[in-house]
PDB file of C-alpha atoms and ligand atoms in Angstrom:
ATOM      1  CA  UNK A  91     -17.695 -26.525   7.635  1.00  0.00           C
ATOM      2  CA  UNK A  92     -14.256 -25.588   8.910  1.00  0.00           C
ATOM      3  CA  UNK A  93     -13.284 -21.949   9.171  1.00  0.00           C
ATOM      4  CA  UNK A  94      -9.665 -21.599   7.983  1.00  0.00           C
ATOM      5  CA  UNK A  95      -7.061 -20.511  10.486  1.00  0.00           C
ATOM      6  CA  UNK A  96      -5.127 -17.312   9.872  1.00  0.00           C
ATOM      7  CA  UNK A  97      -1.653 -17.910   8.462  1.00  0.00           C
ATOM      8  CA  UNK A  98       0.830 -15.130   9.214  1.00  0.00           C
ATOM      9  CA  UNK A  99       3.877 -16.671   7.483  1.00  0.00           C
ATOM     10  CA  UNK A 100       2.591 -17.577   4.006  1.00  0.00           C
ATOM     11  CA  UNK A 101       4.944 -19.034   1.356  1.00  0.00           C
ATOM     12  CA  UNK A 102       5.140 -15.600  -0.335  1.00  0.00           C
ATOM     13  CA  UNK A 103       3.831 -12.154   0.471  1.00  0.00           C
ATOM     14  CA  UNK A 104       0.808 -10.943  -1.502  1.00  0.00           C
ATOM     15  CA  UNK A 105       0.182  -7.288  -0.635  1.00  0.00           C
ATOM     16  CA  UNK A 106      -3.226  -6.646  -2.157  1.00  0.00           C
ATOM     17  CA  UNK A 107      -5.581  -6.902  -5.100  1.00  0.00           C
ATOM     18  CA  UNK A 108      -4.091  -4.768  -7.867  1.00  0.00           C
ATOM     19  CA  UNK A 109      -5.731  -4.947 -11.271  1.00  0.00           C
ATOM     20  CA  UNK A 110      -8.231  -6.750 -13.476  1.00  0.00           C
ATOM     21  CA  UNK A 111      -7.619  -7.699 -17.108  1.00  0.00           C
ATOM     22  CA  UNK A 112     -10.887  -7.984 -19.050  1.00  0.00           C
ATOM     23  CA  UNK A 113     -11.610  -9.055 -22.619  1.00  0.00           C
ATOM     24  CA  UNK A 114     -14.201  -6.768 -24.188  1.00  0.00           C
ATOM     25  CA  UNK A 115     -15.920  -6.930 -27.562  1.00  0.00           C
ATOM     26  CA  UNK A 116     -16.305  -3.202 -28.308  1.00  0.00           C
ATOM     27  CA  UNK A 117     -13.222  -1.470 -26.970  1.00  0.00           C
ATOM     28  CA  UNK A 118     -14.488   2.046 -27.729  1.00  0.00           C
ATOM     29  CA  UNK A 119     -17.792   1.433 -25.939  1.00  0.00           C
ATOM     30  CA  UNK A 120     -16.023  -0.014 -22.908  1.00  0.00           C
ATOM     31  CA  UNK A 121     -13.544   2.840 -22.770  1.00  0.00           C
ATOM     32  CA  UNK A 122     -16.358   5.388 -22.925  1.00  0.00           C
ATOM     33  CA  UNK A 123     -18.198   3.635 -20.101  1.00  0.00           C
ATOM     34  CA  UNK A 124     -15.248   3.414 -17.730  1.00  0.00           C
ATOM     35  CA  UNK A 125     -13.729   6.776 -18.612  1.00  0.00           C
ATOM     36  CA  UNK A 126     -16.727   9.065 -18.961  1.00  0.00           C
ATOM     37  CA  UNK A 127     -19.431   7.478 -16.829  1.00  0.00           C
ATOM     38  CA  UNK A 128     -17.512   5.692 -14.067  1.00  0.00           C
ATOM     39  CA  UNK A 129     -14.708   8.253 -14.106  1.00  0.00           C
ATOM     40  CA  UNK A 130     -11.502   6.212 -14.332  1.00  0.00           C
ATOM     41  CA  UNK A 131      -8.439   7.916 -15.807  1.00  0.00           C
ATOM     42  CA  UNK A 132      -7.068   6.542 -19.107  1.00  0.00           C
ATOM     43  CA  UNK A 133      -3.310   6.292 -18.678  1.00  0.00           C
ATOM     44  CA  UNK A 134      -2.442   4.666 -22.012  1.00  0.00           C
ATOM     45  CA  UNK A 135      -4.332   3.273 -24.973  1.00  0.00           C
ATOM     46  CA  UNK A 136      -3.771   1.784 -28.412  1.00  0.00           C
ATOM     47  CA  UNK A 137      -6.062   0.096 -30.925  1.00  0.00           C
ATOM     48  CA  UNK A 138      -6.218  -3.154 -28.910  1.00  0.00           C
ATOM     49  CA  UNK A 139      -5.828  -2.204 -25.250  1.00  0.00           C
ATOM     50  CA  UNK A 140      -6.838   0.539 -22.818  1.00  0.00           C
ATOM     51  CA  UNK A 141      -5.143   1.011 -19.430  1.00  0.00           C
ATOM     52  CA  UNK A 142      -7.024   2.837 -16.677  1.00  0.00           C
ATOM     53  CA  UNK A 143      -6.520   3.756 -13.019  1.00  0.00           C
ATOM     54  CA  UNK A 144      -8.206   5.509 -10.133  1.00  0.00           C
ATOM     55  CA  UNK A 145      -7.295   8.956  -8.827  1.00  0.00           C
ATOM     56  CA  UNK A 146      -5.364   7.686  -5.798  1.00  0.00           C
ATOM     57  CA  UNK A 147      -3.309   5.060  -7.578  1.00  0.00           C
ATOM     58  CA  UNK A 148       0.373   5.608  -8.322  1.00  0.00           C
ATOM     59  CA  UNK A 149       0.453   2.404 -10.322  1.00  0.00           C
ATOM     60  CA  UNK A 150       0.110   2.661 -14.106  1.00  0.00           C
ATOM     61  CA  UNK A 151      -3.109   0.655 -14.306  1.00  0.00           C
ATOM     62  CA  UNK A 152      -5.704  -1.103 -12.207  1.00  0.00           C
ATOM     63  CA  UNK A 153      -7.972  -2.017 -15.124  1.00  0.00           C
ATOM     64  CA  UNK A 154      -6.840  -3.352 -18.501  1.00  0.00           C
ATOM     65  CA  UNK A 155      -9.418  -3.642 -21.291  1.00  0.00           C
ATOM     66  CA  UNK A 156      -8.391  -5.881 -24.196  1.00  0.00           C
ATOM     67  CA  UNK A 157     -10.221  -5.997 -27.515  1.00  0.00           C
ATOM     68  CA  UNK A 158     -11.454  -9.545 -28.156  1.00  0.00           C
ATOM     69  CA  UNK A 159     -14.090 -11.516 -30.060  1.00  0.00           C
ATOM     70  CA  UNK A 160     -15.522 -12.846 -26.803  1.00  0.00           C
ATOM     71  CA  UNK A 161     -16.086 -11.067 -23.499  1.00  0.00           C
ATOM     72  CA  UNK A 162     -14.276 -12.768 -20.614  1.00  0.00           C
ATOM     73  CA  UNK A 163     -12.139 -12.204 -17.569  1.00  0.00           C
ATOM     74  CA  UNK A 164      -8.592 -12.720 -18.744  1.00  0.00           C
ATOM     75  CA  UNK A 165      -6.761 -12.440 -15.417  1.00  0.00           C
ATOM     76  CA  UNK A 166      -6.855 -11.007 -11.883  1.00  0.00           C
ATOM     77  CA  UNK A 167      -3.715  -9.222 -10.692  1.00  0.00           C
ATOM     78  CA  UNK A 168      -2.239  -9.146  -7.187  1.00  0.00           C
ATOM     79  CA  UNK A 169       0.852  -7.227  -6.096  1.00  0.00           C
ATOM     80  CA  UNK A 170       3.530  -9.008  -4.056  1.00  0.00           C
ATOM     81  CA  UNK A 171       6.055  -7.372  -1.730  1.00  0.00           C
ATOM     82  CA  UNK A 172       9.254  -7.714  -3.767  1.00  0.00           C
ATOM     83  CA  UNK A 173      11.037  -9.648  -6.506  1.00  0.00           C
ATOM     84  CA  UNK A 174      12.003 -12.445  -4.111  1.00  0.00           C
ATOM     85  CA  UNK A 175       8.333 -13.084  -3.464  1.00  0.00           C
ATOM     86  CA  UNK A 176       7.886 -13.873  -7.160  1.00  0.00           C
ATOM     87  CA  UNK A 177      10.624 -16.513  -6.967  1.00  0.00           C
ATOM     88  CA  UNK A 178       9.152 -17.889  -3.755  1.00  0.00           C
ATOM     89  CA  UNK A 179       5.756 -18.059  -5.430  1.00  0.00           C
ATOM     90  CA  UNK A 180       7.217 -19.927  -8.421  1.00  0.00           C
ATOM     91  CA  UNK A 181       8.879 -22.432  -6.060  1.00  0.00           C
ATOM     92  CA  UNK A 182       5.608 -22.924  -4.202  1.00  0.00           C
ATOM     93  CA  UNK A 183       3.684 -23.511  -7.422  1.00  0.00           C
ATOM     94  CA  UNK A 184       6.333 -25.952  -8.714  1.00  0.00           C
ATOM     95  CA  UNK A 185       6.233 -27.910  -5.463  1.00  0.00           C
ATOM     96  CA  UNK A 186       2.440 -28.075  -5.485  1.00  0.00           C
ATOM     97  CA  UNK A 187       1.789 -28.972  -9.117  1.00  0.00           C
ATOM     98  CA  UNK A 188       0.283 -25.609 -10.029  1.00  0.00           C
ATOM     99  CA  UNK A 189       0.563 -24.367 -13.619  1.00  0.00           C
ATOM    100  CA  UNK A 190       2.686 -21.192 -13.750  1.00  0.00           C
ATOM    101  CA  UNK A 191       5.112 -19.223 -15.896  1.00  0.00           C
ATOM    102  CA  UNK A 192       6.913 -15.878 -16.085  1.00  0.00           C
ATOM    103  CA  UNK A 193       5.649 -13.549 -18.825  1.00  0.00           C
ATOM    104  CA  UNK A 194       6.309 -10.055 -20.140  1.00  0.00           C
ATOM    105  CA  UNK A 195       3.560  -7.510 -19.636  1.00  0.00           C
ATOM    106  CA  UNK A 196       3.634  -3.827 -20.699  1.00  0.00           C
ATOM    107  CA  UNK A 197       4.309  -1.355 -17.889  1.00  0.00           C
ATOM    108  CA  UNK A 198       4.958  -4.179 -15.401  1.00  0.00           C
ATOM    109  CA  UNK A 199       8.162  -5.725 -14.108  1.00  0.00           C
ATOM    110  CA  UNK A 200       8.586  -9.479 -13.936  1.00  0.00           C
ATOM    111  CA  UNK A 201       5.121 -10.971 -14.004  1.00  0.00           C
ATOM    112  CA  UNK A 202       4.206 -14.459 -12.852  1.00  0.00           C
ATOM    113  CA  UNK A 203       1.076 -16.091 -14.233  1.00  0.00           C
ATOM    114  CA  UNK A 204      -0.529 -19.023 -12.495  1.00  0.00           C
ATOM    115  CA  UNK A 205      -3.778 -20.909 -12.805  1.00  0.00           C
ATOM    116  CA  UNK A 206      -4.915 -22.141  -9.412  1.00  0.00           C
ATOM    117  CA  UNK A 207      -6.318 -25.679  -8.973  1.00  0.00           C
ATOM    118  CA  UNK A 208      -9.846 -24.347  -9.556  1.00  0.00           C
ATOM    119  CA  UNK A 209      -9.175 -22.496 -12.817  1.00  0.00           C
ATOM    120  CA  UNK A 210      -8.796 -18.926 -11.576  1.00  0.00           C
ATOM    121  CA  UNK A 211      -6.198 -17.141 -13.718  1.00  0.00           C
ATOM    122  CA  UNK A 212      -4.009 -14.913 -11.573  1.00  0.00           C
ATOM    123  CA  UNK A 213      -0.964 -12.752 -12.229  1.00  0.00           C
ATOM    124  CA  UNK A 214       1.548 -11.600  -9.637  1.00  0.00           C
ATOM    125  CA  UNK A 215       4.031  -8.755  -9.975  1.00  0.00           C
ATOM    126  CA  UNK A 216       6.220  -6.687  -7.664  1.00  0.00           C
ATOM    127  CA  UNK A 217       6.944  -3.614  -9.790  1.00  0.00           C
ATOM    128  CA  UNK A 218       4.769  -1.528 -12.092  1.00  0.00           C
ATOM    129  CA  UNK A 219       5.582   1.790 -13.736  1.00  0.00           C
ATOM    130  CA  UNK A 220       4.554   4.631 -11.456  1.00  0.00           C
ATOM    131  CA  UNK A 221       2.638   7.764 -12.318  1.00  0.00           C
ATOM    132  CA  UNK A 222       1.925  10.885 -10.251  1.00  0.00           C
ATOM    133  CA  UNK A 223      -1.329  10.273  -8.478  1.00  0.00           C
ATOM    134  CA  UNK A 224      -4.299  12.423  -9.353  1.00  0.00           C
ATOM    135  CA  UNK A 225      -5.929  12.649  -5.947  1.00  0.00           C
ATOM    136  CA  UNK A 226      -5.642  16.434  -5.800  1.00  0.00           C
ATOM    137  CA  UNK A 227      -6.389  16.950  -9.497  1.00  0.00           C
ATOM    138  CA  UNK A 228     -10.031  17.700  -8.814  1.00  0.00           C
ATOM    139  CA  UNK A 229     -10.200  19.352 -12.217  1.00  0.00           C
ATOM    140  CA  UNK A 230      -9.926  15.846 -13.747  1.00  0.00           C
ATOM    141  CA  UNK A 231     -12.593  14.190 -11.594  1.00  0.00           C
ATOM    142  CA  UNK A 232     -15.462  12.541 -13.449  1.00  0.00           C
ATOM    143  CA  UNK A 233     -18.239  10.043 -12.726  1.00  0.00           C
ATOM    144  CA  UNK A 234     -18.194   8.719  -9.169  1.00  0.00           C
ATOM    145  CA  UNK A 235     -14.562   9.720  -8.504  1.00  0.00           C
ATOM    146  CA  UNK A 236     -13.153   6.166  -8.188  1.00  0.00           C
ATOM    147  CA  UNK A 237      -9.977   6.261  -6.091  1.00  0.00           C
ATOM    148  CA  UNK A 238      -8.530   2.742  -6.136  1.00  0.00           C
ATOM    149  CA  UNK A 239      -9.303  -0.837  -6.969  1.00  0.00           C
ATOM    150  CA  UNK A 240     -10.366  -2.536  -3.745  1.00  0.00           C
ATOM    151  CA  UNK A 241     -11.224  -6.201  -4.315  1.00  0.00           C
ATOM    152  CA  UNK A 242     -12.348  -9.092  -6.497  1.00  0.00           C
ATOM    153  CA  UNK A 243     -15.288 -11.427  -5.911  1.00  0.00           C
ATOM    154  CA  UNK A 244     -15.414 -14.775  -7.719  1.00  0.00           C
ATOM    155  CA  UNK A 245     -17.833 -17.673  -8.175  1.00  0.00           C
ATOM    156  CA  UNK A 246     -16.155 -20.932  -7.099  1.00  0.00           C
ATOM    157  CA  UNK A 247     -17.582 -24.370  -7.833  1.00  0.00           C
ATOM    158  CA  UNK A 248     -15.486 -25.911  -5.029  1.00  0.00           C
ATOM    159  CA  UNK A 249     -16.070 -23.309  -2.340  1.00  0.00           C
ATOM    160  CA  UNK A 250     -14.391 -24.840   0.706  1.00  0.00           C
ATOM    161  CA  UNK A 251     -11.315 -26.050  -1.171  1.00  0.00           C
ATOM    162  CA  UNK A 252     -10.886 -22.648  -2.787  1.00  0.00           C
ATOM    163  CA  UNK A 253     -11.158 -20.876   0.576  1.00  0.00           C
ATOM    164  CA  UNK A 254      -8.626 -23.276   2.073  1.00  0.00           C
ATOM    165  CA  UNK A 255      -6.198 -22.733  -0.830  1.00  0.00           C
ATOM    166  CA  UNK A 256      -6.217 -18.955  -0.484  1.00  0.00           C
ATOM    167  CA  UNK A 257      -6.010 -19.200   3.321  1.00  0.00           C
ATOM    168  CA  UNK A 258      -2.793 -21.157   2.762  1.00  0.00           C
ATOM    169  CA  UNK A 259      -1.505 -18.201   0.723  1.00  0.00           C
ATOM    170  CA  UNK A 260      -2.116 -15.941   3.704  1.00  0.00           C
ATOM    171  CA  UNK A 261      -5.571 -14.567   2.911  1.00  0.00           C
ATOM    172  CA  UNK A 262      -7.349 -14.031   6.241  1.00  0.00           C
ATOM    173  CA  UNK A 263     -11.074 -14.540   6.673  1.00  0.00           C
ATOM    174  CA  UNK A 264     -13.015 -11.488   7.887  1.00  0.00           C
ATOM    175  CA  UNK A 265     -16.663 -12.454   7.330  1.00  0.00           C
ATOM    176  CA  UNK A 266     -18.471 -15.517   6.018  1.00  0.00           C
ATOM    177  CA  UNK A 267     -21.974 -16.750   5.291  1.00  0.00           C
ATOM    178  CA  UNK A 268     -22.878 -20.247   6.409  1.00  0.00           C
ATOM    179  CA  UNK A 269     -25.843 -22.573   6.423  1.00  0.00           C
ATOM    180  CA  UNK A 270     -27.454 -23.023   9.840  1.00  0.00           C
ATOM    181  CA  UNK A 271     -27.398 -26.294  11.740  1.00  0.00           C
ATOM    182  CA  UNK A 272     -24.869 -29.029  12.244  1.00  0.00           C
ATOM    183  CA  UNK A 273     -22.685 -29.553   9.184  1.00  0.00           C
ATOM    184  CA  UNK A 274     -23.712 -26.198   7.726  1.00  0.00           C
ATOM    185  CA  UNK A 275     -21.585 -25.332   4.720  1.00  0.00           C
ATOM    186  CA  UNK A 276     -19.815 -22.039   4.081  1.00  0.00           C
ATOM    187  CA  UNK A 277     -21.479 -20.441   1.043  1.00  0.00           C
ATOM    188  CA  UNK A 278     -19.349 -17.300   0.762  1.00  0.00           C
ATOM    189  CA  UNK A 279     -16.127 -16.023   2.325  1.00  0.00           C
ATOM    190  CA  UNK A 280     -14.474 -12.580   2.422  1.00  0.00           C
ATOM    191  CA  UNK A 281     -10.669 -12.721   2.747  1.00  0.00           C
ATOM    192  CA  UNK A 282      -8.011 -10.013   2.899  1.00  0.00           C
ATOM    193  CA  UNK A 283      -4.314  -9.321   2.687  1.00  0.00           C
ATOM    194  CA  UNK A 284      -4.201  -5.516   2.919  1.00  0.00           C
ATOM    195  CA  UNK A 285      -6.109  -4.899   6.144  1.00  0.00           C
ATOM    196  CA  UNK A 286      -9.674  -4.069   5.197  1.00  0.00           C
ATOM    197  CA  UNK A 287     -12.611  -6.475   4.733  1.00  0.00           C
ATOM    198  CA  UNK A 288     -11.313  -8.136   1.595  1.00  0.00           C
ATOM    199  CA  UNK A 289      -9.066  -8.391  -1.375  1.00  0.00           C
ATOM    200  CA  UNK A 290     -10.710 -11.595  -2.556  1.00  0.00           C
ATOM    201  CA  UNK A 291     -14.247 -12.822  -1.887  1.00  0.00           C
ATOM    202  CA  UNK A 292     -15.213 -16.354  -2.830  1.00  0.00           C
ATOM    203  CA  UNK A 293     -18.861 -17.138  -3.505  1.00  0.00           C
ATOM    204  CA  UNK A 294     -20.483 -20.535  -4.090  1.00  0.00           C
ATOM    205  CA  UNK A 295     -21.674 -20.876  -7.687  1.00  0.00           C
ATOM    206  CA  UNK A 296     -20.881 -22.109 -11.169  1.00  0.00           C
ATOM    207  CA  UNK A 297     -17.187 -21.437 -11.554  1.00  0.00           C
ATOM    208  CA  UNK A 298     -14.518 -20.464 -12.102  1.00  0.00           C
ATOM    209  CA  UNK A 299     -16.021 -17.072 -12.957  1.00  0.00           C
ATOM    210  CA  UNK A 300     -15.504 -13.457 -11.930  1.00  0.00           C
ATOM    211  CA  UNK A 301     -18.534 -12.190 -10.025  1.00  0.00           C
ATOM    212  CA  UNK A 302     -17.326  -8.575  -9.815  1.00  0.00           C
ATOM    213  CA  UNK A 303     -14.411  -6.273  -9.220  1.00  0.00           C
ATOM    214  CA  UNK A 304     -14.763  -3.197  -7.045  1.00  0.00           C
ATOM    215  CA  UNK A 305     -13.458   0.349  -6.926  1.00  0.00           C
ATOM    216  CA  UNK A 306     -13.361   2.349  -3.714  1.00  0.00           C
ATOM    217  CA  UNK A 307     -15.118   5.735  -3.893  1.00  0.00           C
ATOM    218  CA  UNK A 308     -14.767   8.538  -1.330  1.00  0.00           C
ATOM    219  CA  UNK A 309     -18.318   8.491   0.050  1.00  0.00           C
ATOM    220  CA  UNK A 310     -21.861   7.187  -0.470  1.00  0.00           C
ATOM    221  CA  UNK A 311     -22.681  10.542  -2.093  1.00  0.00           C
ATOM    222  CA  UNK A 312     -20.415   9.618  -5.021  1.00  0.00           C
ATOM    223  CA  UNK A 313     -22.459   6.456  -5.488  1.00  0.00           C
ATOM    224  CA  UNK A 314     -25.763   8.340  -5.395  1.00  0.00           C
ATOM    225  CA  UNK A 315     -24.381  10.783  -7.965  1.00  0.00           C
ATOM    226  CA  UNK A 316     -23.404   7.873 -10.226  1.00  0.00           C
ATOM    227  CA  UNK A 317     -27.005   6.638 -10.125  1.00  0.00           C
ATOM    228  CA  UNK A 318     -28.108  10.026 -11.457  1.00  0.00           C
ATOM    229  CA  UNK A 319     -25.378  10.015 -14.104  1.00  0.00           C
ATOM    230  CA  UNK A 320     -26.227   6.503 -15.310  1.00  0.00           C
ATOM    231  CA  UNK A 321     -29.936   7.248 -15.394  1.00  0.00           C
ATOM    232  CA  UNK A 322     -29.336  10.260 -17.635  1.00  0.00           C
ATOM    233  CA  UNK A 323     -26.595   8.883 -19.901  1.00  0.00           C
ATOM    234  CA  UNK A 324     -28.224   5.790 -21.409  1.00  0.00           C
ATOM    235  CA  UNK A 325     -27.089   3.274 -18.799  1.00  0.00           C
ATOM    236  CA  UNK A 326     -30.320   2.955 -16.795  1.00  0.00           C
ATOM    237  CA  UNK A 327     -30.559  -0.805 -17.396  1.00  0.00           C
ATOM    238  CA  UNK A 328     -26.903  -1.294 -16.464  1.00  0.00           C
ATOM    239  CA  UNK A 329     -27.679  -0.592 -12.795  1.00  0.00           C
ATOM    240  CA  UNK A 330     -28.207  -4.071 -11.396  1.00  0.00           C
ATOM    241  CA  UNK A 331     -28.349  -3.740  -7.618  1.00  0.00           C
ATOM    242  CA  UNK A 332     -28.352  -0.899  -5.127  1.00  0.00           C
ATOM    243  CA  UNK A 333     -27.554   1.631  -3.996  1.00  0.00           C
ATOM    244  CA  UNK A 334     -27.578   0.122  -0.543  1.00  0.00           C
ATOM    245  CA  UNK A 335     -25.636  -0.874   2.517  1.00  0.00           C
ATOM    246  CA  UNK A 336     -24.290  -4.401   2.835  1.00  0.00           C
ATOM    247  CA  UNK A 337     -24.639  -6.199   6.149  1.00  0.00           C
ATOM    248  CA  UNK A 338     -21.510  -8.098   5.241  1.00  0.00           C
ATOM    249  CA  UNK A 339     -18.602  -5.616   5.160  1.00  0.00           C
ATOM    250  CA  UNK A 340     -20.897  -2.738   6.231  1.00  0.00           C
ATOM    251  CA  UNK A 341     -20.002  -1.068   2.922  1.00  0.00           C
ATOM    252  CA  UNK A 342     -22.221   1.243   0.912  1.00  0.00           C
ATOM    253  CA  UNK A 343     -22.508  -0.187  -2.596  1.00  0.00           C
ATOM    254  CA  UNK A 344     -23.821  -0.035  -6.150  1.00  0.00           C
ATOM    255  CA  UNK A 345     -23.410  -2.807  -8.728  1.00  0.00           C
ATOM    256  CA  UNK A 346     -23.417  -1.951 -12.400  1.00  0.00           C
ATOM    257  CA  UNK A 347     -22.833  -3.954 -15.572  1.00  0.00           C
ATOM    258  CA  UNK A 348     -20.445  -2.673 -18.234  1.00  0.00           C
ATOM    259  CA  UNK A 349     -21.248  -2.881 -21.986  1.00  0.00           C
ATOM    260  CA  UNK A 350     -20.113  -6.539 -22.045  1.00  0.00           C
ATOM    261  CA  UNK A 351     -21.939  -7.482 -18.854  1.00  0.00           C
ATOM    262  CA  UNK A 352     -18.832  -7.500 -16.647  1.00  0.00           C
ATOM    263  CA  UNK A 353     -20.005  -6.523 -13.167  1.00  0.00           C
ATOM    264  CA  UNK A 354     -18.392  -3.567 -11.378  1.00  0.00           C
ATOM    265  CA  UNK A 355     -19.044  -2.537  -7.799  1.00  0.00           C
ATOM    266  CA  UNK A 356     -18.603   0.963  -6.463  1.00  0.00           C
ATOM    267  CA  UNK A 357     -17.749   0.526  -2.800  1.00  0.00           C
ATOM    268  CA  UNK A 358     -17.301   2.809   0.192  1.00  0.00           C
ATOM    269  CA  UNK A 359     -17.015   2.775   3.972  1.00  0.00           C
ATOM    270  CA  UNK A 360     -15.859  -0.642   5.165  1.00  0.00           C
ATOM    271  CA  UNK A 361     -13.438  -1.086   8.074  1.00  0.00           C
ATOM    272  CA  UNK A 362      -9.940  -2.128   9.184  1.00  0.00           C
ATOM    273  CA  UNK A 363      -8.964  -5.740   9.881  1.00  0.00           C
ATOM    274  CA  UNK A 364      -5.157  -5.835  10.140  1.00  0.00           C
ATOM    275  CA  UNK A 365      -4.889  -6.759  13.810  1.00  0.00           C
ATOM    276  CA  UNK A 366      -3.670 -10.317  14.104  1.00  0.00           C
ATOM    277  CA  UNK A 367      -6.395 -11.200  16.606  1.00  0.00           C
ATOM    278  CA  UNK A 368      -9.169  -9.918  14.339  1.00  0.00           C
ATOM    279  CA  UNK A 369     -11.864 -12.613  14.420  1.00  0.00           C
ATOM    280  CA  UNK A 370     -14.053 -13.652  11.469  1.00  0.00           C
ATOM    281  CA  UNK A 371     -17.711 -12.660  11.682  1.00  0.00           C
ATOM    282  CA  UNK A 372     -20.269 -15.369  10.875  1.00  0.00           C
ATOM    283  CA  UNK A 373     -23.560 -14.629   9.129  1.00  0.00           C
ATOM    284  CA  UNK A 374     -26.467 -17.034   8.814  1.00  0.00           C
ATOM    285  CA  UNK A 375     -27.446 -17.464   5.174  1.00  0.00           C
ATOM    286  CA  UNK A 376     -30.990 -16.682   6.320  1.00  0.00           C
ATOM    287  CA  UNK A 377     -30.230 -13.363   8.038  1.00  0.00           C
ATOM    288  CA  UNK A 378     -32.018 -10.755   5.856  1.00  0.00           C
ATOM    289  CA  UNK A 379     -29.466  -8.103   6.876  1.00  0.00           C
ATOM    290  CA  UNK A 380     -26.613 -10.096   5.354  1.00  0.00           C
ATOM    291  CA  UNK A 381     -27.074  -9.153   1.694  1.00  0.00           C
ATOM    292  CA  UNK A 382     -28.410  -5.683   2.431  1.00  0.00           C
ATOM    293  CA  UNK A 383     -28.485  -4.306   5.955  1.00  0.00           C
ATOM    294  CA  UNK A 384     -31.870  -2.759   5.190  1.00  0.00           C
ATOM    295  CA  UNK A 385     -33.301  -6.129   4.183  1.00  0.00           C
ATOM    296  CA  UNK A 386     -33.619  -6.035   0.378  1.00  0.00           C
ATOM    297  CA  UNK A 387     -32.444  -9.319  -1.214  1.00  0.00           C
ATOM    298  CA  UNK A 388     -30.316  -9.429  -4.365  1.00  0.00           C
ATOM    299  CA  UNK A 389     -31.857 -10.137  -7.808  1.00  0.00           C
ATOM    300  CA  UNK A 390     -31.589 -13.543  -9.487  1.00  0.00           C
ATOM    301  CA  UNK A 391     -28.981 -12.256 -11.960  1.00  0.00           C
ATOM    302  CA  UNK A 392     -26.712 -11.620  -8.978  1.00  0.00           C
ATOM    303  CA  UNK A 393     -26.558 -15.323  -8.180  1.00  0.00           C
ATOM    304  CA  UNK A 394     -26.442 -16.634 -11.735  1.00  0.00           C
ATOM    305  CA  UNK A 395     -24.468 -14.276 -13.984  1.00  0.00           C
ATOM    306  CA  UNK A 396     -20.729 -13.711 -14.075  1.00  0.00           C
ATOM    307  CA  UNK A 397     -17.719 -13.460 -16.380  1.00  0.00           C
ATOM    308  CA  UNK A 398     -16.031 -16.718 -17.376  1.00  0.00           C
ATOM    309  CA  UNK A 399     -12.253 -16.860 -17.325  1.00  0.00           C
ATOM    310  CA  UNK A 400     -10.933 -17.012 -20.891  1.00  0.00           C
ATOM    311  CA  UNK A 401     -10.220 -20.616 -21.857  1.00  0.00           C
ATOM    312  CA  UNK A 402     -11.630 -22.165 -18.670  1.00  0.00           C
ATOM    313  CA  UNK A 403     -14.636 -24.481 -18.590  1.00  0.00           C
ATOM    314  CA  UNK A 404     -17.314 -23.534 -16.057  1.00  0.00           C
ATOM    315  CA  UNK A 405     -18.394 -26.270 -13.628  1.00  0.00           C
ATOM    316  CA  UNK A 406     -21.603 -26.408 -11.577  1.00  0.00           C
ATOM    317  CA  UNK A 407     -21.125 -25.885  -7.833  1.00  0.00           C
ATOM    318  CA  UNK A 408     -20.699 -28.888  -5.534  1.00  0.00           C
ATOM    319  CA  UNK A 409     -23.814 -27.807  -3.652  1.00  0.00           C
ATOM    320  CA  UNK A 410     -26.675 -25.378  -4.032  1.00  0.00           C
ATOM    321  CA  UNK A 411     -26.992 -22.885  -1.214  1.00  0.00           C
ATOM    322  CA  UNK A 412     -30.534 -21.953  -0.117  1.00  0.00           C
ATOM    323  CA  UNK A 413     -30.157 -18.210  -0.620  1.00  0.00           C
ATOM    324  CA  UNK A 414     -32.918 -15.588  -0.603  1.00  0.00           C
ATOM    325  CA  UNK A 415     -33.600 -14.147  -4.073  1.00  0.00           C
ATOM    326  CA  UNK A 416     -35.587 -10.979  -4.786  1.00  0.00           C
ATOM    327  CA  UNK A 417     -38.097 -12.315  -7.321  1.00  0.00           C
TER     328      UNK A 417
HETATM  329 FE1  FE2 B 561     -17.672  -6.559  -3.580  1.00  0.00          FE
END
């Protein structure tokens, strides 16, 4: 299947993945998990919403938890370069028949919501209230010392079309997994705006759904420490996969499930990709080092479970990829 070309003059300038907005059923349980076990900093909270951020982030929030009757992914947030980019984005969406609208959101400047042609609910903003970062406030460090939100990974039912859409918005492919042989189809793609392996990964599967969101941590030791913390704080069964080293991205990882089943990755040690001649790396779907460099395949839940987007129907994928599953 075709690998998208890099586009260096997109219709508007997305800087990076910024924040996730999640619907959670038990707000107190979710807050306790993210604040005390993972170690995010609560910046603001009321009876319906909790705003959290990592130690490195100047922005007010990179995770928003909203109390709801049903767990879901409400929206994925990306930051754009400036206010003009929001207007350029609105013009692009209007010209291409994409549902969009400007909304008011606490602690954010003008915010533009859009639902892409595949049902992913995205919000764009240029300005968010700033806070002093907490990087040198070691006295406040908890959990695995999460520094910043790094990326999103989604299940897409229409994999190639979704990859092509985001390539058109300037997301550049860094690595991809593909079936072998003539006519082999891309089954997963890692795409970036900010200059590391990805801001947005797109995985073949029932979608639209959020597969996971990821926070950067300073080192693999922080991830190993989190394993010990989760094992001794009642979250043993919430550790789904890892710790390990991905072949794809080369990152050290752990995947955990929050009290509602939303999947969070703790992520460390990938690499830079901002050079304009940086070439995508292809992986065979059958290479055992792809999922985990050391060879361990992912569990079945990894391929089947994810968070639906609130209000969006989930469709089966256009094809079933022949992936290696642990059981
Ligand atoms: Fe990830």
